[in-house]
Amino acid sequence: MDRQLHESLDVLQRDPYPGYERARRAEGLTYVAELDSWLVSRDEDVREVLRRPDDFSSANALRPDIMPSPAALAVLGGGFGGRPVVVTADGDLHRQLRAPIVRGLSPARVEAVLPYAAERAAALVDGFAKDGHVELMTAYAQRLPGDVIGRIVGLDPDDVPAVVHGGYRAEELLFRPLPEGEQVAAARDVVAMQHKLDAFLRDRHAHLRQDVASELVVSVAPDARPGELSLDQRHALVAHLQNFLLAGHLTTTALIGTALLHLMRHPDQWRLLCAEPERIPAAVEEAARYDTALQGFRRVTTRPLTLAGTKLPAGTSLFVAFGSANRDVLRHARPDVFDITRTPGRHLAFGLGAHACPGSQLAQEQVRITLEQFTRRFPDLRLAEERPVTMRPTMIHRSPEALHLVW
Ligand code: HEM
């Protein structure tokens, strides 16, 4: 990708909504060079793609926006992974990879982790409550989801920061234009995280427990005796767990950030929420719809077909924009208005169909817990006026780069 295309990708990522609107109004699908894909922008078309996984494969769902340099790839070669993961798998393999995750995130397991999530949320808030100001992303939003997913996976809490850091470095490496030296450094951090996950999974294999990691281990190596995981199984397990961790914490961090950002930009709605906290679940839904954390994932056609009147040969890449569907006026009245009092419509922030998000309950509960803490403890919370907010340039974890709040 050349520099000009990088720059226009940045512009699109920081504010994709005007482009979505043009695409929703246009005939057929719109080709977007920055995404190297056809944009699927209307609610109806996004649903159709998600309901036809045999025609629209997920094989390219995690295709990097930027291919790492040969030196960075060589470093990555010393790590683990490179195996199919649930978001990029289709058919039987997809069902096989998804089953332990769905078991690991059952409503009962999520319910069981909520007291810990509430306790962590309160402790993080205690850490800055007396200061009168906070940068929310680093002090809170990047920390709670990592702690919670670490708990649900069964990680040692001391390992969580390195694992969260590795997740961010993987995202930077694959989705941001980094100079060569920084790519190599990011690849080293990713590999360090993978070795940590490998050691953890081998230990779990020897001592199974009631956690997600044990579910993954049993599903990948049902017959292996303790200490006898093959190298191939270790690669498969690390890829599986790394994908699960990234899918779970970066997205939730993003939604915590955007939920508070939009509530702060609408002080009347913040006051309403503080006065009537029973509205919090509806506020979480509206934040997820209005500024969707996972803006879209790619799909690739498995045969020649026509979508929304556009003919597509086999092997065509599509960018399926959940974030655009959620602003479609044919599905949501006044879609560009943030309104926590609206009757929630069926949005697509957590996808639909075979790949629909298995962690949506866990994510929403964490935003709920966050809003309960903040409405109760900081009713006069507001944006720090002198610190304008910019959004991170990403289509997969849309959030403020920093969010300075005062009270
Ligand atoms: C605000 C937070 C979240 C958002 C917006 C979100 C959104 C999504 C979306 C849209 C998909 C569908 C992708 C597709 O169709 O290709 C998805 C899949 C997935 N999500 Fe989430 N998610 C969030 C939180 C979580 C959490 C907390 C977890 C785990 C703890 C999680 C785990 C997954 C996994 C494993 C998949 C892949 C499922 C499959 O391919 O079958 N997500 N998520």
CSV table of C-alpha atoms in Angstrom, one decimal, residues 48-398:
chain,number,residue,atom,x,y,z
A,48,GLU,CA,-27.8,-11.4,3.9
A,49,VAL,CA,-24.1,-12.0,3.8
A,50,LEU,CA,-24.0,-13.1,7.5
A,51,ARG,CA,-26.8,-15.6,6.9
A,52,ARG,CA,-25.0,-17.2,4.0
A,53,PRO,CA,-21.7,-18.4,5.4
A,54,ASP,CA,-21.3,-21.1,2.6
A,55,ASP,CA,-21.4,-18.3,0.0
A,56,PHE,CA,-19.4,-15.7,2.0
A,57,SER,CA,-16.5,-17.4,3.6
A,58,SER,CA,-14.7,-16.0,6.7
A,59,ALA,CA,-11.3,-17.1,5.5
A,60,ASN,CA,-10.1,-13.5,5.1
A,61,ALA,CA,-11.9,-12.1,8.2
A,62,LEU,CA,-8.6,-11.2,9.8
A,63,ARG,CA,-6.6,-10.3,6.7
A,64,PRO,CA,-4.1,-7.7,7.9
A,65,ASP,CA,-4.5,-4.2,6.4
A,66,ILE,CA,-0.7,-4.1,6.2
A,67,MET,CA,1.5,-7.1,5.6
A,68,PRO,CA,4.5,-7.2,8.1
A,69,SER,CA,8.0,-6.8,6.7
A,70,PRO,CA,10.1,-9.9,6.0
A,71,ALA,CA,12.2,-9.2,9.1
A,72,ALA,CA,9.1,-9.0,11.3
A,73,LEU,CA,7.7,-12.2,9.7
A,74,ALA,CA,11.0,-13.9,10.5
A,75,VAL,CA,10.6,-13.0,14.2
A,76,LEU,CA,6.9,-14.2,14.2
A,77,GLY,CA,8.2,-17.5,12.8
A,78,GLY,CA,9.8,-18.1,16.2
A,79,GLY,CA,6.4,-17.9,17.9
A,80,PHE,CA,3.2,-19.9,17.9
A,81,GLY,CA,0.1,-19.7,15.9
A,82,GLY,CA,-0.5,-19.7,12.1
A,83,ARG,CA,-3.4,-22.1,12.6
A,84,PRO,CA,-7.0,-21.6,11.7
A,85,VAL,CA,-9.0,-19.8,14.4
A,86,VAL,CA,-12.7,-19.5,15.0
A,87,VAL,CA,-13.3,-16.2,13.3
A,88,THR,CA,-11.5,-17.3,10.1
A,89,ALA,CA,-12.9,-20.8,9.9
A,90,ASP,CA,-15.9,-22.1,8.0
A,91,GLY,CA,-18.2,-25.1,8.1
A,92,ASP,CA,-17.3,-28.1,10.3
A,93,LEU,CA,-14.0,-26.7,11.5
A,94,HIS,CA,-15.7,-23.5,12.5
A,95,ARG,CA,-18.3,-25.4,14.5
A,96,GLN,CA,-15.6,-27.5,16.2
A,97,LEU,CA,-13.5,-24.4,17.1
A,98,ARG,CA,-16.5,-22.4,18.3
A,99,ALA,CA,-18.1,-25.1,20.6
A,100,PRO,CA,-15.6,-24.8,23.5
A,101,ILE,CA,-15.8,-21.0,23.4
A,102,VAL,CA,-19.6,-21.1,23.6
A,103,ARG,CA,-19.3,-23.5,26.6
A,104,GLY,CA,-16.6,-21.3,28.2
A,105,LEU,CA,-18.8,-18.2,27.9
A,106,SER,CA,-22.1,-19.8,28.9
A,107,PRO,CA,-24.5,-17.5,30.8
A,108,ALA,CA,-23.7,-19.4,34.0
A,109,ARG,CA,-19.9,-18.8,33.5
A,110,VAL,CA,-20.5,-15.1,32.7
A,111,GLU,CA,-22.8,-14.8,35.7
A,112,ALA,CA,-20.1,-16.3,37.9
A,113,VAL,CA,-17.4,-13.8,36.9
A,114,LEU,CA,-19.6,-10.7,37.4
A,115,PRO,CA,-18.8,-10.2,41.1
A,116,TYR,CA,-15.1,-10.2,40.3
A,117,ALA,CA,-15.8,-7.7,37.4
A,118,ALA,CA,-17.7,-5.4,39.7
A,119,GLU,CA,-15.0,-5.6,42.4
A,120,ARG,CA,-12.2,-4.8,39.8
A,121,ALA,CA,-14.2,-2.0,38.4
A,122,ALA,CA,-14.7,-0.5,41.8
A,123,ALA,CA,-11.0,-0.9,42.7
A,124,LEU,CA,-9.9,0.8,39.4
A,125,VAL,CA,-12.2,3.7,40.1
A,126,ASP,CA,-10.9,4.0,43.7
A,127,GLY,CA,-7.5,4.5,42.2
A,128,PHE,CA,-8.4,7.9,40.7
A,129,ALA,CA,-11.7,8.9,42.4
A,130,LYS,CA,-10.0,11.5,44.6
A,131,ASP,CA,-8.0,13.1,41.7
A,132,GLY,CA,-10.9,15.0,40.0
A,133,HIS,CA,-9.7,14.0,36.6
A,134,VAL,CA,-8.7,10.8,34.7
A,135,GLU,CA,-7.6,9.7,31.3
A,136,LEU,CA,-10.2,6.9,31.1
A,137,MET,CA,-8.6,4.7,28.4
A,138,THR,CA,-5.3,4.0,30.2
A,139,ALA,CA,-6.6,4.2,33.8
A,140,TYR,CA,-9.7,2.1,33.3
A,141,ALA,CA,-11.0,1.0,29.8
A,142,GLN,CA,-7.8,-0.8,28.9
A,143,ARG,CA,-7.6,-2.6,32.2
A,144,LEU,CA,-11.0,-3.9,33.2
A,145,PRO,CA,-11.6,-6.1,30.2
A,146,GLY,CA,-8.1,-7.6,30.4
A,147,ASP,CA,-8.6,-8.5,34.0
A,148,VAL,CA,-12.0,-10.0,33.4
A,149,ILE,CA,-11.1,-12.0,30.4
A,150,GLY,CA,-7.9,-13.2,32.2
A,151,ARG,CA,-10.1,-14.4,35.0
A,152,ILE,CA,-12.5,-16.2,32.7
A,153,VAL,CA,-9.6,-17.8,30.8
A,154,GLY,CA,-7.9,-18.7,34.0
A,155,LEU,CA,-4.7,-16.6,33.6
A,156,ASP,CA,-2.5,-15.7,36.5
A,157,PRO,CA,-3.4,-12.0,37.2
A,158,ASP,CA,0.3,-11.1,37.1
A,159,ASP,CA,0.4,-12.3,33.4
A,160,VAL,CA,-2.6,-10.2,32.3
A,161,PRO,CA,-0.7,-6.9,31.6
A,162,ALA,CA,1.8,-8.7,29.3
A,163,VAL,CA,-0.9,-10.5,27.5
A,164,VAL,CA,-3.0,-7.3,27.0
A,165,HIS,CA,0.2,-5.5,25.8
A,166,GLY,CA,0.9,-8.4,23.3
A,167,GLY,CA,-2.7,-8.0,22.0
A,168,TYR,CA,-2.2,-4.3,21.2
A,169,ARG,CA,1.2,-5.0,19.6
A,170,ALA,CA,-0.4,-7.6,17.4
A,171,GLU,CA,-3.0,-5.1,16.3
A,172,GLU,CA,-0.4,-2.5,15.6
A,173,LEU,CA,1.8,-4.9,13.6
A,174,LEU,CA,-1.0,-6.1,11.4
A,175,PHE,CA,-3.1,-3.0,11.0
A,176,ARG,CA,-0.9,0.1,11.3
A,177,PRO,CA,2.0,1.3,9.1
A,178,LEU,CA,5.0,0.9,11.4
A,179,PRO,CA,8.6,1.7,10.5
A,180,GLU,CA,10.8,-1.5,10.1
A,181,GLY,CA,12.5,-1.4,13.5
A,182,GLU,CA,9.2,-0.9,15.3
A,183,GLN,CA,7.7,-3.8,13.4
A,184,VAL,CA,10.4,-6.1,14.6
A,185,ALA,CA,10.0,-4.8,18.2
A,186,ALA,CA,6.2,-5.4,18.0
A,187,ALA,CA,6.7,-8.9,16.6
A,188,ARG,CA,9.0,-9.7,19.5
A,189,ASP,CA,6.3,-8.6,22.0
A,190,VAL,CA,3.8,-10.8,20.2
A,191,VAL,CA,6.1,-13.8,20.3
A,192,ALA,CA,6.8,-13.2,24.0
A,193,MET,CA,3.1,-13.2,24.6
A,194,GLN,CA,2.7,-16.4,22.6
A,195,HIS,CA,5.4,-18.2,24.6
A,196,LYS,CA,3.6,-17.2,27.8
A,197,LEU,CA,0.3,-18.5,26.5
A,198,ASP,CA,2.0,-21.8,25.4
A,199,ALA,CA,3.5,-22.3,28.9
A,200,PHE,CA,0.1,-21.5,30.5
A,201,LEU,CA,-1.8,-23.9,28.2
A,202,ARG,CA,0.7,-26.7,28.8
A,203,ASP,CA,0.3,-26.2,32.5
A,204,ARG,CA,-3.5,-26.2,32.1
A,205,HIS,CA,-3.3,-29.4,30.1
A,206,ALA,CA,-1.6,-31.0,33.1
A,207,HIS,CA,-4.1,-29.5,35.6
A,208,LEU,CA,-7.6,-29.0,34.0
A,209,ARG,CA,-10.0,-26.6,35.7
A,210,GLN,CA,-13.4,-25.0,35.1
A,211,ASP,CA,-12.2,-22.3,32.8
A,212,VAL,CA,-12.0,-21.3,29.1
A,213,ALA,CA,-8.4,-22.5,28.8
A,214,SER,CA,-9.4,-26.0,29.9
A,215,GLU,CA,-12.3,-26.1,27.5
A,216,LEU,CA,-9.9,-25.2,24.6
A,217,VAL,CA,-7.3,-27.7,25.7
A,218,VAL,CA,-9.8,-30.6,25.9
A,219,SER,CA,-11.3,-29.7,22.5
A,220,VAL,CA,-7.9,-29.5,20.7
A,221,ALA,CA,-6.3,-32.5,22.5
A,222,PRO,CA,-9.0,-34.7,23.9
A,223,ASP,CA,-6.8,-37.8,24.1
A,224,ALA,CA,-3.3,-36.4,24.8
A,225,ARG,CA,-1.8,-37.5,28.2
A,226,PRO,CA,-0.6,-34.7,30.5
A,227,GLY,CA,2.7,-33.3,29.2
A,228,GLU,CA,2.3,-34.9,25.8
A,229,LEU,CA,0.9,-32.1,23.7
A,230,SER,CA,2.3,-32.3,20.2
A,231,LEU,CA,4.0,-29.2,18.7
A,232,ASP,CA,1.0,-29.0,16.3
A,233,GLN,CA,-1.5,-29.0,19.1
A,234,ARG,CA,0.5,-26.4,20.9
A,235,HIS,CA,0.4,-24.1,17.9
A,236,ALA,CA,-3.3,-24.7,17.5
A,237,LEU,CA,-4.0,-23.9,21.1
A,238,VAL,CA,-2.0,-20.7,21.2
A,239,ALA,CA,-3.6,-19.5,18.0
A,240,HIS,CA,-7.1,-20.3,19.5
A,241,LEU,CA,-6.4,-18.6,22.8
A,242,GLN,CA,-4.7,-15.6,21.3
A,243,ASN,CA,-7.7,-15.0,19.0
A,244,PHE,CA,-10.1,-15.4,21.9
A,245,LEU,CA,-8.2,-12.9,24.1
A,246,LEU,CA,-7.9,-10.3,21.3
A,247,ALA,CA,-11.6,-10.7,20.4
A,248,GLY,CA,-12.6,-10.2,24.0
A,249,HIS,CA,-10.6,-7.4,25.5
A,250,LEU,CA,-9.7,-4.9,22.8
A,251,THR,CA,-13.4,-4.7,21.7
A,252,THR,CA,-14.7,-4.3,25.2
A,253,THR,CA,-12.2,-1.6,25.9
A,254,ALA,CA,-13.3,0.2,22.8
A,255,LEU,CA,-17.0,0.1,23.8
A,256,ILE,CA,-16.3,1.4,27.3
A,257,GLY,CA,-14.5,4.3,25.7
A,258,THR,CA,-17.2,5.2,23.1
A,259,ALA,CA,-20.1,4.7,25.6
A,260,LEU,CA,-18.6,7.3,27.9
A,261,LEU,CA,-17.5,9.6,25.1
A,262,HIS,CA,-21.1,9.8,23.7
A,263,LEU,CA,-22.7,10.1,27.1
A,264,MET,CA,-20.3,13.0,27.8
A,265,ARG,CA,-21.2,14.6,24.5
A,266,HIS,CA,-24.8,14.5,25.4
A,267,PRO,CA,-24.9,15.8,29.0
A,268,ASP,CA,-28.7,15.8,29.1
A,269,GLN,CA,-28.6,12.0,28.6
A,270,TRP,CA,-25.9,11.6,31.2
A,271,ARG,CA,-28.0,13.4,33.7
A,272,LEU,CA,-31.0,11.3,32.8
A,273,LEU,CA,-28.9,8.2,33.3
A,274,CYS,CA,-27.7,9.3,36.7
A,275,ALA,CA,-31.2,10.1,37.8
A,276,GLU,CA,-32.7,6.8,36.3
A,277,PRO,CA,-29.9,4.2,36.4
A,278,GLU,CA,-32.4,1.6,35.3
A,279,ARG,CA,-31.9,3.0,31.8
A,280,ILE,CA,-28.2,1.7,31.8
A,281,PRO,CA,-28.9,-1.5,29.8
A,282,ALA,CA,-30.6,0.6,27.1
A,283,ALA,CA,-27.6,3.0,27.1
A,284,VAL,CA,-25.3,0.1,26.6
A,285,GLU,CA,-27.3,-1.1,23.6
A,286,GLU,CA,-27.4,2.4,22.1
A,287,ALA,CA,-23.7,2.9,22.5
A,288,ALA,CA,-23.0,-0.4,20.9
A,289,ARG,CA,-25.3,0.5,17.9
A,290,TYR,CA,-24.3,4.1,17.5
A,291,ASP,CA,-20.5,3.8,17.3
A,292,THR,CA,-19.9,0.1,16.8
A,293,ALA,CA,-16.6,-1.1,18.2
A,294,LEU,CA,-16.1,-3.7,15.6
A,295,GLN,CA,-17.0,-1.7,12.5
A,296,GLY,CA,-16.7,-4.6,10.1
A,297,PHE,CA,-15.0,-7.8,9.1
A,298,ARG,CA,-14.2,-9.1,5.7
A,299,ARG,CA,-15.7,-12.0,3.8
A,300,VAL,CA,-14.7,-13.7,0.5
A,301,THR,CA,-17.2,-15.1,-2.0
A,302,THR,CA,-16.9,-18.9,-2.5
A,303,ARG,CA,-18.6,-18.8,-6.0
A,304,PRO,CA,-19.8,-16.3,-8.5
A,305,LEU,CA,-22.9,-14.5,-7.2
A,306,THR,CA,-24.9,-11.3,-7.2
A,307,LEU,CA,-25.3,-9.2,-4.1
A,308,ALA,CA,-27.4,-6.0,-4.0
A,309,GLY,CA,-27.4,-6.1,-7.8
A,310,THR,CA,-23.5,-6.2,-8.1
A,311,LYS,CA,-22.1,-9.2,-9.8
A,312,LEU,CA,-19.1,-10.7,-7.9
A,313,PRO,CA,-16.8,-13.4,-9.2
A,314,ALA,CA,-15.6,-16.2,-6.8
A,315,GLY,CA,-12.8,-15.0,-4.6
A,316,THR,CA,-14.1,-11.4,-4.2
A,317,SER,CA,-13.3,-9.6,-0.9
A,318,LEU,CA,-16.1,-7.8,0.8
A,319,PHE,CA,-16.0,-5.5,3.9
A,320,VAL,CA,-19.1,-6.3,5.8
A,321,ALA,CA,-19.8,-3.1,7.8
A,322,PHE,CA,-21.8,-3.8,11.0
A,323,GLY,CA,-21.1,-0.1,11.8
A,324,SER,CA,-22.8,1.1,8.7
A,325,ALA,CA,-25.8,-1.3,9.0
A,326,ASN,CA,-26.3,0.2,12.5
A,327,ARG,CA,-26.8,3.6,10.9
A,328,ASP,CA,-29.2,2.5,8.2
A,329,VAL,CA,-32.4,4.6,8.3
A,330,LEU,CA,-34.4,1.6,6.9
A,331,ARG,CA,-33.7,-0.3,10.2
A,332,HIS,CA,-33.2,2.5,12.8
A,333,ALA,CA,-35.2,5.8,13.0
A,334,ARG,CA,-32.9,8.9,13.2
A,335,PRO,CA,-29.9,6.6,13.0
A,336,ASP,CA,-27.3,9.3,13.4
A,337,VAL,CA,-28.8,10.5,16.7
A,338,PHE,CA,-27.4,9.1,19.9
A,339,ASP,CA,-30.5,8.5,22.0
A,340,ILE,CA,-30.5,6.2,25.0
A,341,THR,CA,-34.3,6.5,25.3
A,342,ARG,CA,-35.0,5.0,21.9
A,343,THR,CA,-36.7,1.6,21.7
A,344,PRO,CA,-33.8,-0.6,20.9
A,345,GLY,CA,-33.9,-2.0,17.4
A,346,ARG,CA,-32.1,-5.2,16.3
A,347,HIS,CA,-28.6,-3.8,15.7
A,348,LEU,CA,-25.6,-5.8,14.4
A,349,ALA,CA,-22.9,-4.6,16.7
A,350,PHE,CA,-22.3,-8.2,17.8
A,351,GLY,CA,-22.8,-9.7,14.3
A,352,LEU,CA,-25.4,-12.4,13.4
A,353,GLY,CA,-25.6,-16.0,12.3
A,354,ALA,CA,-22.9,-18.6,12.5
A,355,HIS,CA,-20.1,-16.2,13.7
A,356,ALA,CA,-22.3,-14.1,16.0
A,357,CYS,CA,-20.3,-12.9,19.0
A,358,PRO,CA,-20.3,-15.5,21.8
A,359,GLY,CA,-18.9,-12.8,24.2
A,360,SER,CA,-21.7,-10.2,23.8
A,361,GLN,CA,-23.2,-10.8,27.2
A,362,LEU,CA,-19.8,-10.6,28.9
A,363,ALA,CA,-19.0,-7.4,27.0
A,364,GLN,CA,-22.3,-5.7,27.7
A,365,GLU,CA,-22.2,-6.6,31.4
A,366,GLN,CA,-18.8,-4.9,31.7
A,367,VAL,CA,-20.1,-1.7,30.2
A,368,ARG,CA,-23.2,-1.9,32.4
A,369,ILE,CA,-20.9,-2.3,35.5
A,370,THR,CA,-18.9,0.6,34.3
A,371,LEU,CA,-21.8,2.9,33.9
A,372,GLU,CA,-23.2,1.9,37.3
A,373,GLN,CA,-19.9,2.9,38.9
A,374,PHE,CA,-19.6,6.1,37.0
A,375,THR,CA,-23.2,7.3,37.3
A,376,ARG,CA,-23.1,6.6,41.0
A,377,ARG,CA,-19.8,8.1,41.9
A,378,PHE,CA,-19.3,10.9,39.3
A,379,PRO,CA,-22.7,12.4,38.5
A,380,ASP,CA,-21.1,15.7,37.3
A,381,LEU,CA,-18.6,13.9,35.0
A,382,ARG,CA,-17.7,15.8,31.9
A,383,LEU,CA,-15.1,16.0,29.1
A,384,ALA,CA,-12.0,18.0,29.9
A,385,GLU,CA,-12.6,20.9,27.5
A,386,GLU,CA,-9.0,21.6,26.7
A,387,ARG,CA,-8.4,18.0,25.4
A,388,PRO,CA,-10.2,17.5,22.1
A,389,VAL,CA,-11.0,13.8,21.4
A,390,THR,CA,-9.6,12.0,18.4
A,391,MET,CA,-10.6,8.5,17.4
A,392,ARG,CA,-8.1,5.6,16.9
A,393,PRO,CA,-7.5,4.8,13.3
A,394,THR,CA,-8.9,1.3,13.2
A,395,MET,CA,-12.0,-0.5,11.8
A,396,ILE,CA,-11.9,-3.3,14.4
A,397,HIS,CA,-11.6,-1.5,17.8
A,398,ARG,CA,-13.2,1.9,17.3
